[in-house]
Amino acid sequence: MAEEQTELEERIIIKDQHTKEIDLVNRDPKHINEDVVKVDFEDVIAEPVGTYSFDGVWKTSYTTFTVSKYWCYRLLSAILGIPLSVIWGFLFALISFCHIWAVVPCIKSYLIEIQCVSRIYSLCIHTFCDPFFEALSKICSNIRVALRKEI
């Protein structure tokens, strides 16, 4: 009985990782579209002082803009939302796949290979350059510089 309960809990945990609850009220919790798509009537259409249209035209224009923007967005999201979410899901899955199965292994392989190269490089530097610069430093160590002020 205890094993069956544990197995059932594991299945529920695995299912919950893929079926996350979504917030239907706050649909942009990370504010990624805060500055991008906030377009209101006043942001697009404005009449300067002295060139006003009739009040009825202004009110009707506002209502027409707002309602048409609202319903066009809803219609486009109903028609294209699901196919585009499939495409974006596929794209991000492909990026994740490439990163997991190609990029990270290549980087790890490079780091392993460069470690071998760095040892060979270090050996060459210590073998050829260290004696040369040590000899050069011994030659230059007896050089004395004296500064005199001439009157």
PDB file of C-alpha atoms in Angstrom:
ATOM      1  CA  MET A   1       0.000   0.000   0.000  1.00  0.00           C
ATOM      2  CA  ALA A   2       2.803   2.413   0.908  1.00  0.00           C
ATOM      3  CA  GLU A   3       4.667   1.641  -2.342  1.00  0.00           C
ATOM      4  CA  GLU A   4       1.541   2.327  -4.414  1.00  0.00           C
ATOM      5  CA  GLN A   5       1.041   5.672  -2.601  1.00  0.00           C
ATOM      6  CA  THR A   6       4.678   6.664  -3.211  1.00  0.00           C
ATOM      7  CA  GLU A   7       4.427   5.704  -6.895  1.00  0.00           C
ATOM      8  CA  LEU A   8       1.203   7.701  -7.243  1.00  0.00           C
ATOM      9  CA  GLU A   9       2.860  10.757  -5.633  1.00  0.00           C
ATOM     10  CA  GLU A  10       5.841  10.453  -8.020  1.00  0.00           C
ATOM     11  CA  ARG A  11       3.486  10.364 -11.015  1.00  0.00           C
ATOM     12  CA  ILE A  12       1.661  13.454  -9.713  1.00  0.00           C
ATOM     13  CA  ILE A  13       4.966  15.316  -9.217  1.00  0.00           C
ATOM     14  CA  ILE A  14       6.120  14.394 -12.727  1.00  0.00           C
ATOM     15  CA  LYS A  15       2.772  15.495 -14.197  1.00  0.00           C
ATOM     16  CA  ASP A  16       2.853  18.820 -12.315  1.00  0.00           C
ATOM     17  CA  GLN A  17       6.201  19.748 -13.871  1.00  0.00           C
ATOM     18  CA  HIS A  18       4.593  19.796 -17.323  1.00  0.00           C
ATOM     19  CA  THR A  19       1.100  21.068 -16.440  1.00  0.00           C
ATOM     20  CA  LYS A  20       1.919  24.244 -14.537  1.00  0.00           C
ATOM     21  CA  GLU A  21      -0.946  26.409 -13.360  1.00  0.00           C
ATOM     22  CA  ILE A  22      -1.182  29.650 -15.317  1.00  0.00           C
ATOM     23  CA  ASP A  23      -2.467  32.971 -14.069  1.00  0.00           C
ATOM     24  CA  LEU A  24      -5.410  34.096 -16.199  1.00  0.00           C
ATOM     25  CA  VAL A  25      -5.513  37.545 -14.584  1.00  0.00           C
ATOM     26  CA  ASN A  26      -1.850  38.611 -14.754  1.00  0.00           C
ATOM     27  CA  ARG A  27      -0.727  37.256 -18.121  1.00  0.00           C
ATOM     28  CA  ASP A  28       2.614  39.086 -18.135  1.00  0.00           C
ATOM     29  CA  PRO A  29       4.035  38.389 -14.661  1.00  0.00           C
ATOM     30  CA  LYS A  30       7.634  39.098 -15.702  1.00  0.00           C
ATOM     31  CA  HIS A  31       6.642  42.317 -17.541  1.00  0.00           C
ATOM     32  CA  ILE A  32       8.371  41.380 -20.803  1.00  0.00           C
ATOM     33  CA  ASN A  33       5.886  43.359 -22.936  1.00  0.00           C
ATOM     34  CA  GLU A  34       5.434  46.340 -20.632  1.00  0.00           C
ATOM     35  CA  ASP A  35       6.851  49.022 -22.931  1.00  0.00           C
ATOM     36  CA  VAL A  36       6.384  47.302 -26.261  1.00  0.00           C
ATOM     37  CA  VAL A  37       2.686  46.955 -26.967  1.00  0.00           C
ATOM     38  CA  LYS A  38       0.943  49.513 -24.755  1.00  0.00           C
ATOM     39  CA  VAL A  39      -0.649  51.522 -27.540  1.00  0.00           C
ATOM     40  CA  ASP A  40      -3.746  53.514 -26.683  1.00  0.00           C
ATOM     41  CA  PHE A  41      -5.828  55.882 -28.792  1.00  0.00           C
ATOM     42  CA  GLU A  42      -4.046  58.906 -27.300  1.00  0.00           C
ATOM     43  CA  ASP A  43      -0.657  57.453 -28.277  1.00  0.00           C
ATOM     44  CA  VAL A  44      -1.649  57.242 -31.940  1.00  0.00           C
ATOM     45  CA  ILE A  45      -4.202  59.951 -32.687  1.00  0.00           C
ATOM     46  CA  ALA A  46      -4.132  63.481 -31.279  1.00  0.00           C
ATOM     47  CA  GLU A  47      -5.644  66.761 -32.421  1.00  0.00           C
ATOM     48  CA  PRO A  48      -3.711  69.936 -31.685  1.00  0.00           C
ATOM     49  CA  VAL A  49      -5.434  72.995 -30.276  1.00  0.00           C
ATOM     50  CA  GLY A  50      -7.385  74.811 -32.959  1.00  0.00           C
ATOM     51  CA  THR A  51      -7.970  71.792 -35.215  1.00  0.00           C
ATOM     52  CA  TYR A  52     -10.632  69.856 -33.353  1.00  0.00           C
ATOM     53  CA  SER A  53     -13.123  67.624 -35.134  1.00  0.00           C
ATOM     54  CA  PHE A  54     -16.732  67.291 -34.006  1.00  0.00           C
ATOM     55  CA  ASP A  55     -17.094  65.790 -30.543  1.00  0.00           C
ATOM     56  CA  GLY A  56     -19.186  62.934 -31.917  1.00  0.00           C
ATOM     57  CA  VAL A  57     -16.506  62.085 -34.489  1.00  0.00           C
ATOM     58  CA  TRP A  58     -13.827  62.127 -31.778  1.00  0.00           C
ATOM     59  CA  LYS A  59     -15.824  59.856 -29.466  1.00  0.00           C
ATOM     60  CA  THR A  60     -16.726  57.490 -32.302  1.00  0.00           C
ATOM     61  CA  SER A  61     -13.116  57.383 -33.476  1.00  0.00           C
ATOM     62  CA  TYR A  62     -11.974  56.522 -29.951  1.00  0.00           C
ATOM     63  CA  THR A  63     -14.551  53.758 -29.598  1.00  0.00           C
ATOM     64  CA  THR A  64     -13.853  52.384 -33.087  1.00  0.00           C
ATOM     65  CA  PHE A  65     -10.077  52.337 -32.498  1.00  0.00           C
ATOM     66  CA  THR A  66     -10.351  50.695 -29.088  1.00  0.00           C
ATOM     67  CA  VAL A  67     -12.925  48.057 -30.066  1.00  0.00           C
ATOM     68  CA  SER A  68     -11.287  47.199 -33.406  1.00  0.00           C
ATOM     69  CA  LYS A  69      -7.851  46.866 -31.746  1.00  0.00           C
ATOM     70  CA  TYR A  70      -9.346  44.635 -29.055  1.00  0.00           C
ATOM     71  CA  TRP A  71     -11.242  42.352 -31.437  1.00  0.00           C
ATOM     72  CA  CYS A  72      -8.519  42.206 -34.102  1.00  0.00           C
ATOM     73  CA  TYR A  73      -6.056  41.107 -31.443  1.00  0.00           C
ATOM     74  CA  ARG A  74      -8.480  38.480 -30.157  1.00  0.00           C
ATOM     75  CA  LEU A  75      -9.214  37.225 -33.684  1.00  0.00           C
ATOM     76  CA  LEU A  76      -5.523  37.061 -34.631  1.00  0.00           C
ATOM     77  CA  SER A  77      -4.615  35.327 -31.378  1.00  0.00           C
ATOM     78  CA  ALA A  78      -7.465  32.829 -31.870  1.00  0.00           C
ATOM     79  CA  ILE A  79      -6.377  32.043 -35.429  1.00  0.00           C
ATOM     80  CA  LEU A  80      -2.582  32.264 -35.128  1.00  0.00           C
ATOM     81  CA  GLY A  81      -1.914  31.868 -31.389  1.00  0.00           C
ATOM     82  CA  ILE A  82      -1.872  28.083 -31.241  1.00  0.00           C
ATOM     83  CA  PRO A  83       0.110  27.501 -34.484  1.00  0.00           C
ATOM     84  CA  LEU A  84       2.672  30.131 -33.472  1.00  0.00           C
ATOM     85  CA  SER A  85       2.967  28.669 -29.974  1.00  0.00           C
ATOM     86  CA  VAL A  86       3.702  25.286 -31.601  1.00  0.00           C
ATOM     87  CA  ILE A  87       6.364  26.906 -33.803  1.00  0.00           C
ATOM     88  CA  TRP A  88       7.932  28.783 -30.861  1.00  0.00           C
ATOM     89  CA  GLY A  89       7.792  25.661 -28.700  1.00  0.00           C
ATOM     90  CA  PHE A  90       9.548  23.706 -31.463  1.00  0.00           C
ATOM     91  CA  LEU A  91      12.152  26.449 -31.920  1.00  0.00           C
ATOM     92  CA  PHE A  92      13.002  26.663 -28.216  1.00  0.00           C
ATOM     93  CA  ALA A  93      13.049  22.873 -27.969  1.00  0.00           C
ATOM     94  CA  LEU A  94      15.489  22.827 -30.897  1.00  0.00           C
ATOM     95  CA  ILE A  95      17.667  25.486 -29.257  1.00  0.00           C
ATOM     96  CA  SER A  96      17.627  23.543 -25.969  1.00  0.00           C
ATOM     97  CA  PHE A  97      18.435  20.308 -27.796  1.00  0.00           C
ATOM     98  CA  CYS A  98      21.375  21.888 -29.644  1.00  0.00           C
ATOM     99  CA  HIS A  99      22.664  23.476 -26.457  1.00  0.00           C
ATOM    100  CA  ILE A 100      22.423  20.253 -24.440  1.00  0.00           C
ATOM    101  CA  TRP A 101      23.640  17.809 -27.091  1.00  0.00           C
ATOM    102  CA  ALA A 102      26.075  19.941 -29.132  1.00  0.00           C
ATOM    103  CA  VAL A 103      27.222  23.216 -27.560  1.00  0.00           C
ATOM    104  CA  VAL A 104      28.025  22.068 -24.027  1.00  0.00           C
ATOM    105  CA  PRO A 105      29.831  18.871 -25.157  1.00  0.00           C
ATOM    106  CA  CYS A 106      31.876  20.899 -27.667  1.00  0.00           C
ATOM    107  CA  ILE A 107      32.861  23.390 -24.981  1.00  0.00           C
ATOM    108  CA  LYS A 108      33.798  20.597 -22.573  1.00  0.00           C
ATOM    109  CA  SER A 109      35.818  18.869 -25.307  1.00  0.00           C
ATOM    110  CA  TYR A 110      37.566  22.142 -26.137  1.00  0.00           C
ATOM    111  CA  LEU A 111      38.437  22.733 -22.477  1.00  0.00           C
ATOM    112  CA  ILE A 112      39.912  19.233 -22.181  1.00  0.00           C
ATOM    113  CA  GLU A 113      41.959  19.660 -25.376  1.00  0.00           C
ATOM    114  CA  ILE A 114      43.124  23.161 -24.516  1.00  0.00           C
ATOM    115  CA  GLN A 115      44.346  21.898 -21.148  1.00  0.00           C
ATOM    116  CA  CYS A 116      46.709  19.538 -22.982  1.00  0.00           C
ATOM    117  CA  VAL A 117      47.821  22.361 -25.287  1.00  0.00           C
ATOM    118  CA  SER A 118      48.386  24.675 -22.324  1.00  0.00           C
ATOM    119  CA  ARG A 119      50.695  22.113 -20.705  1.00  0.00           C
ATOM    120  CA  ILE A 120      52.748  21.834 -23.913  1.00  0.00           C
ATOM    121  CA  TYR A 121      52.815  25.637 -24.241  1.00  0.00           C
ATOM    122  CA  SER A 122      53.898  26.006 -20.620  1.00  0.00           C
ATOM    123  CA  LEU A 123      56.643  23.434 -21.147  1.00  0.00           C
ATOM    124  CA  CYS A 124      57.928  25.302 -24.224  1.00  0.00           C
ATOM    125  CA  ILE A 125      57.924  28.632 -22.394  1.00  0.00           C
ATOM    126  CA  HIS A 126      59.784  27.198 -19.427  1.00  0.00           C
ATOM    127  CA  THR A 127      62.261  25.392 -21.692  1.00  0.00           C
ATOM    128  CA  PHE A 128      63.100  28.187 -24.141  1.00  0.00           C
ATOM    129  CA  CYS A 129      61.987  31.554 -22.811  1.00  0.00           C
ATOM    130  CA  ASP A 130      62.846  31.230 -19.116  1.00  0.00           C
ATOM    131  CA  PRO A 131      66.586  30.573 -19.714  1.00  0.00           C
ATOM    132  CA  PHE A 132      66.751  33.349 -22.317  1.00  0.00           C
ATOM    133  CA  PHE A 133      65.155  35.967 -20.053  1.00  0.00           C
ATOM    134  CA  GLU A 134      67.116  34.768 -17.027  1.00  0.00           C
ATOM    135  CA  ALA A 135      70.370  35.229 -18.970  1.00  0.00           C
ATOM    136  CA  LEU A 136      69.189  38.619 -20.222  1.00  0.00           C
ATOM    137  CA  SER A 137      68.357  39.701 -16.688  1.00  0.00           C
ATOM    138  CA  LYS A 138      71.843  38.672 -15.471  1.00  0.00           C
ATOM    139  CA  ILE A 139      73.420  40.692 -18.292  1.00  0.00           C
ATOM    140  CA  CYS A 140      71.349  43.747 -17.495  1.00  0.00           C
ATOM    141  CA  SER A 141      71.654  43.433 -13.703  1.00  0.00           C
ATOM    142  CA  ASN A 142      75.049  45.168 -13.630  1.00  0.00           C
ATOM    143  CA  ILE A 143      73.852  48.221 -15.526  1.00  0.00           C
ATOM    144  CA  ARG A 144      73.749  51.245 -13.262  1.00  0.00           C
ATOM    145  CA  VAL A 145      72.095  54.500 -14.178  1.00  0.00           C
ATOM    146  CA  ALA A 146      73.246  57.680 -12.521  1.00  0.00           C
ATOM    147  CA  LEU A 147      71.473  60.957 -12.971  1.00  0.00           C
ATOM    148  CA  ARG A 148      73.490  64.147 -12.631  1.00  0.00           C
ATOM    149  CA  LYS A 149      72.310  67.621 -12.812  1.00  0.00           C
ATOM    150  CA  GLU A 150      74.644  69.763 -14.919  1.00  0.00           C
ATOM    151  CA  ILE A 151      75.058  73.353 -14.030  1.00  0.00           C
TER     152      ILE A 151
END
